[in-house]
Amino acid sequence: MTARTGDIEKAAEALRAGGLVAFPTETVYGLGANAEDPAAVARVFQVKGRPPSHPLIVHIGGAEHLGDWVEDVPPMARLLAEHFWPGPLTLVLRRGRRVPFEATGGLETVAVRVPGHPVALALLSAFSGGVAAPSANRFGSVSPTTANHVRAELGDAVDFVLDGGPCEVGVESTIVDATGEIPSVLRPGGVTREDLEAVLGCPLAVHSTSHVRVPGQHPSHYAPRARVILVEPEKVVAEAELAQELGRQVGVLLPPSYADAPVQAHAVVAVPGSMVAYARGLYAFLRELDQRGCDLIVASLPVEEGLGLAIANRLRRAAGPRLSE
Ligand code: TXA
Ligand code: MG
C-alpha cells in the first residue's frame, strides 16, 4: 500500500463532492464515483466512453453492508460473500432502492463486490458509502494494472488517482449471477470456478459472454490497439514469423513451452508458466506490445482451467468475435 492517509481522505472528499477517483483493487484499477450520485455516475460513463446501458459494479467496504445495497441475499450468495470477500468476486443480486438506475444501466439487478486491496478498503471506509466503478480504462481497451496506466489513459479526466502499486491478481473479478437458486458465472475472473464449486458443493454453469448486453455490437473488449490473433501454441512462432516477413510489426506472447525458441518478430514477451503470474502480467504485456509499436499480436490460449479460464476469456475477447466466438 503506497497511498498515504492524507491521500485517502482527499480521495474520499473528492467522491463526496461528486468527483471521480481512480483507485487500486487487487484485480485492476477502478474509476470510482459515489454510487448514489447519478450525475457523478454519469461522468464515469462519459470519461470511459462507455454506453450507458452497460452496468457498473458497486464496491462496498464489507460483506456486512451487502443488505444495504440489494433487495434480497439468497443463502448461496451469502455463502459466497462470506467465503470470498474481500476478494475478486462480484455478485449480481436484486437491486436495492438506494442504487440508482444510472449505475445498473436500467437493470433491476446490481453487481456488488468487496475489493481485497488495503487502499480500496481504506477509501471505502473513509467514504463510508458505495463506490460505483468500472475498470479505469477507455471502453473496450485493456484494463489498467498500475496507477501509471490510468494516468496515461485517462489523464486529467480523473479528479484523483490513488496509487496502490501494481495489482496482484491482474484480471478482473469473477462475476456470479446469484439471483437464481443455482448461481452461474457471467464472467470468469480472479476467483476460479473450481474454488466456487468447492464452496458451493455443486457444479456451476459458465456463460462467459452473457454479461455483454448487446452481443455483436462491440467487436472486441480488453483489446490493445494491435490486432490480436489466436493460434495453436505450436503455430505461434511460425505465424508470427510469416506475418513479420509480410511486413507487419509483430508482437508475440510466447507460450511457456516455447520460451527458448528464437523468434524473428518485432517484440517478444515470454509468457510465465504459472497462471497466477500470467494473469498478473497479461494486461501489462499487451500494453507493452502496443507501446513498442506492434500492429499485430500473435498468442495462444492457455489451458482453460483455474485462472487459465479467465486469461483465455480475455484473449478471446481481445481478438474479437470474428476469430473466436
Ligand atoms: O475486478 C473488477 O471487477 C473491476 C474492479 C475495478 O472492481 N471492475 C470491472 O468493472 O471489471 P467493469 O465495469 O469493467 O466490468 C463490470 C462488468 C461489466 O461487464 C458489466 O456488464 C457487468 O460487470 N455487470 C455489472 N452489473 C451487472 C448486472 N446487474 N448484471 C450482469 N452483469 C453486470
Ligand atoms: Mg472493464
Short mmCIF file of C-alpha atoms and ligand atoms in Angstrom, two decimals:
data_model
loop_
_atom_site.label_atom_id
_atom_site.label_comp_id
_atom_site.label_asym_id
_atom_site.label_seq_id
_atom_site.Cartn_x
_atom_site.Cartn_y
_atom_site.Cartn_z
CA MET A 1 0.00 0.00 0.00
CA THR A 2 1.71 3.19 -1.13
CA ALA A 3 -1.11 5.76 -0.85
CA ARG A 4 -0.85 7.92 2.28
CA THR A 5 -3.65 8.52 4.80
CA GLY A 6 -3.95 12.14 3.64
CA ASP A 7 -4.43 10.94 0.07
CA ILE A 8 -7.22 8.59 1.13
CA GLU A 9 -9.02 11.44 2.86
CA LYS A 10 -8.64 13.71 -0.17
CA ALA A 11 -9.95 10.95 -2.42
CA ALA A 12 -12.95 10.35 -0.14
CA GLU A 13 -13.61 14.11 -0.18
CA ALA A 14 -13.46 14.11 -3.99
CA LEU A 15 -16.07 11.33 -4.06
CA ARG A 16 -18.33 13.29 -1.70
CA ALA A 17 -18.01 16.33 -3.98
CA GLY A 18 -19.22 14.31 -6.97
CA GLY A 19 -15.73 13.75 -8.38
CA LEU A 20 -14.07 10.73 -9.98
CA VAL A 21 -11.34 8.80 -8.17
CA ALA A 22 -9.17 6.11 -9.73
CA PHE A 23 -8.20 3.57 -7.09
CA PRO A 24 -6.32 0.27 -6.93
CA THR A 25 -8.06 -3.02 -6.33
CA GLU A 26 -6.46 -6.45 -6.20
CA THR A 27 -7.74 -7.12 -9.74
CA VAL A 28 -7.35 -3.92 -11.80
CA TYR A 29 -7.65 -0.17 -11.12
CA GLY A 30 -11.20 1.15 -10.90
CA LEU A 31 -12.66 4.52 -11.90
CA GLY A 32 -14.91 5.32 -8.97
CA ALA A 33 -17.84 7.63 -8.28
CA ASN A 34 -20.31 7.90 -5.41
CA ALA A 35 -22.75 5.12 -6.34
CA GLU A 36 -25.68 7.17 -5.02
CA ASP A 37 -24.87 10.27 -7.09
CA PRO A 38 -26.43 9.86 -10.56
CA ALA A 39 -24.52 12.85 -12.00
CA ALA A 40 -21.16 11.51 -10.81
CA VAL A 41 -22.02 8.05 -12.15
CA ALA A 42 -22.96 9.63 -15.49
CA ARG A 43 -19.50 11.21 -15.64
CA VAL A 44 -17.88 7.78 -15.31
CA PHE A 45 -19.67 6.68 -18.48
CA GLN A 46 -18.69 9.89 -20.23
CA VAL A 47 -14.99 9.63 -19.30
CA LYS A 48 -14.82 5.98 -20.29
CA GLY A 49 -16.81 6.47 -23.49
CA ARG A 50 -18.99 3.61 -22.29
CA PRO A 51 -22.61 3.12 -23.44
CA PRO A 52 -24.96 3.98 -20.53
CA SER A 53 -26.67 0.60 -20.81
CA HIS A 54 -23.50 -1.19 -19.68
CA PRO A 55 -23.83 -1.55 -15.86
CA LEU A 56 -21.15 -0.79 -13.24
CA ILE A 57 -20.01 -2.71 -10.16
CA VAL A 58 -20.80 -1.14 -6.77
CA HIS A 59 -17.82 -1.55 -4.42
CA ILE A 60 -18.61 -1.74 -0.71
CA GLY A 61 -16.44 -1.91 2.40
CA GLY A 62 -17.57 -5.24 3.85
CA ALA A 63 -19.95 -8.19 3.44
CA GLU A 64 -21.91 -6.88 6.42
CA HIS A 65 -23.10 -3.93 4.27
CA LEU A 66 -24.44 -6.11 1.44
CA GLY A 67 -28.03 -5.93 2.70
CA ASP A 68 -27.93 -2.11 2.36
CA TRP A 69 -27.44 -2.36 -1.41
CA VAL A 70 -29.51 -5.33 -2.54
CA GLU A 71 -33.10 -6.38 -2.07
CA ASP A 72 -32.51 -9.97 -1.12
CA VAL A 73 -29.49 -12.13 -0.26
CA PRO A 74 -30.18 -15.80 -1.13
CA PRO A 75 -28.28 -18.37 1.02
CA MET A 76 -25.83 -19.27 -1.77
CA ALA A 77 -24.94 -15.59 -2.24
CA ARG A 78 -24.39 -15.19 1.50
CA LEU A 79 -22.12 -18.23 1.49
CA LEU A 80 -20.03 -16.88 -1.40
CA ALA A 81 -19.79 -13.39 0.11
CA GLU A 82 -18.65 -14.73 3.45
CA HIS A 83 -16.12 -17.02 1.87
CA PHE A 84 -14.58 -14.86 -0.85
CA TRP A 85 -14.88 -11.24 0.36
CA PRO A 86 -12.78 -9.20 0.43
CA GLY A 87 -11.64 -10.63 -2.90
CA PRO A 88 -12.04 -10.85 -6.67
CA LEU A 89 -15.68 -11.95 -6.72
CA THR A 90 -18.67 -9.87 -7.86
CA LEU A 91 -22.21 -10.93 -7.01
CA VAL A 92 -25.18 -9.91 -9.17
CA LEU A 93 -28.27 -9.61 -6.97
CA ARG A 94 -31.62 -7.81 -6.97
CA ARG A 95 -31.11 -4.04 -6.86
CA GLY A 96 -31.72 -2.27 -3.56
CA ARG A 97 -33.56 1.06 -3.76
CA ARG A 98 -30.54 3.22 -2.96
CA VAL A 99 -28.79 2.09 -6.15
CA PRO A 100 -29.75 4.46 -8.98
CA PHE A 101 -30.60 3.07 -12.41
CA GLU A 102 -27.68 5.11 -13.79
CA ALA A 103 -25.35 2.59 -12.09
CA THR A 104 -27.20 -0.53 -13.22
CA GLY A 105 -27.80 0.52 -16.81
CA GLY A 106 -31.54 0.39 -16.10
CA LEU A 107 -31.44 -3.19 -14.77
CA GLU A 108 -33.32 -4.40 -11.71
CA THR A 109 -30.16 -6.23 -10.63
CA VAL A 110 -26.92 -4.77 -9.29
CA ALA A 111 -23.35 -6.09 -9.28
CA VAL A 112 -21.61 -5.73 -5.88
CA ARG A 113 -18.18 -6.58 -4.57
CA VAL A 114 -15.82 -6.02 -1.63
CA PRO A 115 -12.35 -5.47 -3.12
CA GLY A 116 -9.35 -7.12 -1.45
CA HIS A 117 -6.85 -4.25 -1.62
CA PRO A 118 -5.93 -2.28 1.52
CA VAL A 119 -6.08 1.08 -0.31
CA ALA A 120 -9.54 0.31 -1.73
CA LEU A 121 -10.77 -0.79 1.68
CA ALA A 122 -9.32 2.32 3.34
CA LEU A 123 -11.04 4.50 0.72
CA LEU A 124 -14.38 2.74 1.20
CA SER A 125 -14.07 3.05 4.96
CA ALA A 126 -13.18 6.79 4.80
CA PHE A 127 -16.00 7.43 2.31
CA SER A 128 -18.44 5.15 4.14
CA GLY A 129 -20.64 4.66 1.09
CA GLY A 130 -20.72 2.60 -2.09
CA VAL A 131 -18.37 3.36 -4.97
CA ALA A 132 -19.60 2.54 -8.47
CA ALA A 133 -16.56 1.72 -10.57
CA PRO A 134 -15.72 0.08 -13.85
CA SER A 135 -12.11 -0.62 -14.76
CA ALA A 136 -10.29 2.71 -15.24
CA ASN A 137 -9.70 2.44 -18.99
CA ARG A 138 -11.50 3.70 -22.09
CA PHE A 139 -14.35 1.43 -23.15
CA GLY A 140 -13.15 -1.69 -24.95
CA SER A 141 -9.46 -1.29 -24.20
CA VAL A 142 -7.01 -3.04 -21.89
CA SER A 143 -7.67 -2.64 -18.14
CA PRO A 144 -5.04 -0.77 -16.09
CA THR A 145 -2.98 -2.65 -13.51
CA THR A 146 -0.82 0.30 -12.37
CA ALA A 147 -1.55 3.93 -11.48
CA ASN A 148 0.63 4.97 -14.43
CA HIS A 149 -1.58 3.02 -16.83
CA VAL A 150 -4.53 5.07 -15.52
CA ARG A 151 -2.69 8.40 -15.79
CA ALA A 152 -1.53 7.57 -19.32
CA GLU A 153 -5.03 6.63 -20.47
CA LEU A 154 -7.37 8.98 -18.59
CA GLY A 155 -5.07 11.83 -17.51
CA ASP A 156 -6.91 14.96 -16.37
CA ALA A 157 -10.36 13.43 -16.76
CA VAL A 158 -9.91 11.91 -13.28
CA ASP A 159 -10.00 14.15 -10.17
CA PHE A 160 -7.73 11.97 -8.05
CA VAL A 161 -5.56 8.90 -8.70
CA LEU A 162 -4.71 6.75 -5.67
CA ASP A 163 -1.53 4.75 -6.24
CA GLY A 164 -1.54 1.33 -4.58
CA GLY A 165 1.23 -0.26 -6.65
CA PRO A 166 0.74 -2.96 -9.30
CA CYS A 167 -2.38 -5.12 -8.96
CA GLU A 168 -1.78 -8.58 -7.51
CA VAL A 169 -4.42 -10.56 -9.42
CA GLY A 170 -4.26 -8.71 -12.76
CA VAL A 171 -7.56 -9.87 -14.30
CA GLU A 172 -10.99 -8.61 -13.25
CA SER A 173 -13.27 -10.18 -10.68
CA THR A 174 -15.34 -13.26 -11.39
CA ILE A 175 -18.96 -12.18 -11.88
CA VAL A 176 -21.56 -14.59 -10.49
CA ASP A 177 -25.27 -14.19 -11.07
CA ALA A 178 -26.65 -15.12 -7.67
CA THR A 179 -30.25 -14.04 -8.26
CA GLY A 180 -31.44 -17.58 -9.00
CA GLU A 181 -31.41 -20.74 -6.91
CA ILE A 182 -28.21 -22.02 -8.52
CA PRO A 183 -25.62 -19.34 -9.23
CA SER A 184 -23.94 -19.10 -12.64
CA VAL A 185 -20.71 -17.46 -13.81
CA LEU A 186 -21.21 -14.45 -16.12
CA ARG A 187 -17.51 -13.59 -16.41
CA PRO A 188 -14.58 -15.79 -15.36
CA GLY A 189 -12.03 -13.89 -13.27
CA GLY A 190 -9.80 -13.89 -10.22
CA VAL A 191 -11.78 -16.46 -8.21
CA THR A 192 -11.67 -19.73 -10.09
CA ARG A 193 -14.70 -21.79 -10.99
CA GLU A 194 -13.10 -24.70 -9.14
CA ASP A 195 -12.90 -22.64 -5.92
CA LEU A 196 -16.52 -21.52 -6.27
CA GLU A 197 -17.70 -25.07 -6.87
CA ALA A 198 -15.75 -26.35 -3.86
CA VAL A 199 -17.51 -23.83 -1.60
CA LEU A 200 -20.98 -24.31 -3.11
CA GLY A 201 -20.69 -28.07 -3.41
CA CYS A 202 -22.31 -28.10 -6.86
CA PRO A 203 -21.24 -27.57 -10.48
CA LEU A 204 -21.64 -24.06 -11.91
CA ALA A 205 -22.75 -23.04 -15.38
CA VAL A 206 -20.38 -20.61 -17.12
CA HIS A 207 -21.91 -18.11 -19.55
CA SER A 208 -18.78 -16.18 -20.17
CA THR A 209 -20.18 -13.73 -22.70
CA SER A 210 -23.71 -13.18 -21.40
CA HIS A 211 -22.72 -10.11 -19.39
CA VAL A 212 -22.23 -8.31 -22.70
CA ARG A 213 -25.65 -6.83 -23.01
CA VAL A 214 -25.64 -6.22 -26.74
CA PRO A 215 -23.77 -9.14 -28.31
CA GLY A 216 -22.07 -8.34 -31.58
CA GLN A 217 -22.28 -4.58 -31.15
CA HIS A 218 -18.85 -4.27 -29.59
CA PRO A 219 -16.38 -6.19 -31.72
CA SER A 220 -13.71 -6.56 -29.07
CA HIS A 221 -13.01 -5.83 -25.42
CA TYR A 222 -9.93 -5.92 -23.19
CA ALA A 223 -8.23 -5.13 -26.51
CA PRO A 224 -4.87 -3.49 -27.23
CA ARG A 225 -4.52 -1.22 -30.28
CA ALA A 226 -2.75 -4.01 -32.16
CA ARG A 227 -4.93 -6.69 -33.68
CA VAL A 228 -4.76 -9.95 -31.70
CA ILE A 229 -4.80 -13.34 -33.41
CA LEU A 230 -5.01 -16.66 -31.56
CA VAL A 231 -3.39 -19.80 -32.91
CA GLU A 232 -2.40 -23.22 -31.54
CA PRO A 233 0.68 -22.99 -29.26
CA GLU A 234 2.84 -24.93 -31.71
CA LYS A 235 1.97 -22.48 -34.51
CA VAL A 236 2.74 -19.22 -32.66
CA VAL A 237 6.35 -18.92 -33.85
CA ALA A 238 5.61 -19.80 -37.50
CA GLU A 239 2.57 -17.48 -37.71
CA ALA A 240 4.48 -14.64 -36.12
CA GLU A 241 7.46 -15.02 -38.46
CA LEU A 242 5.25 -15.24 -41.54
CA ALA A 243 3.37 -12.06 -40.63
CA GLN A 244 6.64 -10.29 -39.83
CA GLU A 245 8.02 -11.31 -43.23
CA LEU A 246 4.89 -9.93 -44.83
CA GLY A 247 5.67 -6.54 -43.31
CA ARG A 248 3.67 -6.50 -40.10
CA GLN A 249 5.16 -5.29 -36.82
CA VAL A 250 4.53 -8.49 -34.90
CA GLY A 251 4.37 -8.85 -31.13
CA VAL A 252 4.46 -12.37 -29.73
CA LEU A 253 3.08 -13.77 -26.49
CA LEU A 254 5.34 -16.80 -26.49
CA PRO A 255 3.84 -19.85 -24.73
CA PRO A 256 5.95 -21.25 -21.85
CA SER A 257 6.80 -24.49 -23.67
CA TYR A 258 8.47 -22.44 -26.45
CA ALA A 259 10.19 -19.96 -24.13
CA ASP A 260 13.65 -20.68 -25.56
CA ALA A 261 12.64 -20.67 -29.22
CA PRO A 262 14.32 -17.91 -31.29
CA VAL A 263 11.61 -15.79 -32.96
CA GLN A 264 12.03 -13.30 -35.82
CA ALA A 265 9.48 -10.72 -34.71
CA HIS A 266 9.28 -7.08 -33.70
CA ALA A 267 8.78 -7.76 -29.96
CA VAL A 268 8.56 -10.93 -27.90
CA VAL A 269 7.15 -11.46 -24.39
CA ALA A 270 7.78 -14.89 -22.87
CA VAL A 271 4.60 -15.78 -21.02
CA PRO A 272 5.09 -17.06 -17.45
CA GLY A 273 4.32 -20.74 -16.89
CA SER A 274 2.40 -20.02 -13.70
CA MET A 275 -1.18 -18.93 -14.36
CA VAL A 276 -1.04 -16.63 -11.32
CA ALA A 277 1.95 -14.80 -12.81
CA TYR A 278 0.44 -14.81 -16.32
CA ALA A 279 -2.83 -13.26 -15.07
CA ARG A 280 -0.90 -10.67 -13.08
CA GLY A 281 1.13 -9.66 -16.14
CA LEU A 282 -1.35 -10.13 -19.01
CA TYR A 283 -2.59 -6.54 -19.41
CA ALA A 284 0.88 -5.06 -18.89
CA PHE A 285 2.22 -7.40 -21.63
CA LEU A 286 -0.49 -6.23 -24.06
CA ARG A 287 0.22 -2.58 -23.22
CA GLU A 288 3.95 -3.15 -23.65
CA LEU A 289 3.49 -4.67 -27.11
CA ASP A 290 1.33 -1.68 -28.10
CA GLN A 291 3.91 0.72 -26.77
CA ARG A 292 6.68 -0.98 -28.70
CA GLY A 293 4.76 -0.27 -31.90
CA CYS A 294 3.34 -3.70 -32.71
CA ASP A 295 0.35 -3.77 -35.06
CA LEU A 296 -0.32 -7.49 -34.71
CA ILE A 297 -0.08 -9.73 -31.64
CA VAL A 298 0.15 -13.49 -32.05
CA ALA A 299 -0.82 -15.53 -28.99
CA SER A 300 -2.26 -18.89 -27.98
CA LEU A 301 -4.77 -19.80 -25.30
CA PRO A 302 -3.65 -21.38 -22.03
CA VAL A 303 -5.40 -24.49 -20.72
CA GLU A 304 -8.83 -23.31 -19.64
CA GLU A 305 -8.84 -24.32 -16.02
CA GLY A 306 -8.17 -22.34 -12.87
CA LEU A 307 -7.04 -18.80 -13.74
CA GLY A 308 -6.37 -20.05 -17.28
CA LEU A 309 -10.13 -19.76 -17.91
CA ALA A 310 -10.10 -16.00 -17.21
CA ILE A 311 -6.90 -15.45 -19.25
CA ALA A 312 -8.35 -17.35 -22.22
CA ASN A 313 -11.62 -15.38 -21.94
CA ARG A 314 -9.74 -12.04 -22.07
CA LEU A 315 -7.57 -13.14 -25.01
CA ARG A 316 -10.65 -14.31 -26.94
CA ARG A 317 -12.45 -11.04 -26.28
CA ALA A 318 -9.32 -9.07 -27.23
CA ALA A 319 -9.14 -10.97 -30.51
CA GLY A 320 -12.79 -10.09 -31.20
CA PRO A 321 -15.75 -12.20 -32.22
CA ARG A 322 -14.65 -12.96 -35.78
CA LEU A 323 -11.84 -15.27 -34.80
CA SER A 324 -13.01 -16.71 -31.56
CA GLU A 325 -16.70 -16.64 -30.83
O1 TXA B 1 -12.35 -6.62 -10.94
C1 TXA B 1 -13.31 -5.95 -11.34
O2 TXA B 1 -14.44 -6.41 -11.44
C2 TXA B 1 -13.02 -4.48 -11.72
C3 TXA B 1 -12.60 -3.73 -10.47
C4 TXA B 1 -12.40 -2.26 -10.72
O3 TXA B 1 -13.53 -3.97 -9.45
N1 TXA B 1 -14.17 -3.87 -12.32
C5 TXA B 1 -14.62 -4.18 -13.57
O4 TXA B 1 -15.67 -3.40 -13.97
O5 TXA B 1 -14.13 -5.03 -14.25
P1 TXA B 1 -16.17 -3.31 -15.48
O6 TXA B 1 -17.20 -2.24 -15.49
O7 TXA B 1 -15.01 -3.11 -16.38
O8 TXA B 1 -16.87 -4.66 -15.71
C6 TXA B 1 -18.05 -4.92 -15.00
C7 TXA B 1 -18.87 -5.95 -15.67
C8 TXA B 1 -19.45 -5.48 -16.99
O9 TXA B 1 -19.14 -6.42 -17.98
C9 TXA B 1 -20.94 -5.45 -16.73
O10 TXA B 1 -21.66 -5.82 -17.87
C10 TXA B 1 -21.10 -6.46 -15.60
O11 TXA B 1 -19.96 -6.27 -14.82
N2 TXA B 1 -22.28 -6.15 -14.79
C11 TXA B 1 -22.46 -5.09 -13.99
N3 TXA B 1 -23.69 -5.10 -13.46
C12 TXA B 1 -24.32 -6.19 -13.93
C13 TXA B 1 -25.61 -6.76 -13.75
N4 TXA B 1 -26.53 -6.16 -12.99
N5 TXA B 1 -25.89 -7.90 -14.40
C14 TXA B 1 -24.96 -8.50 -15.19
N6 TXA B 1 -23.73 -8.02 -15.40
C15 TXA B 1 -23.39 -6.88 -14.79
MG MG B 2 -13.67 -3.19 -17.90
#
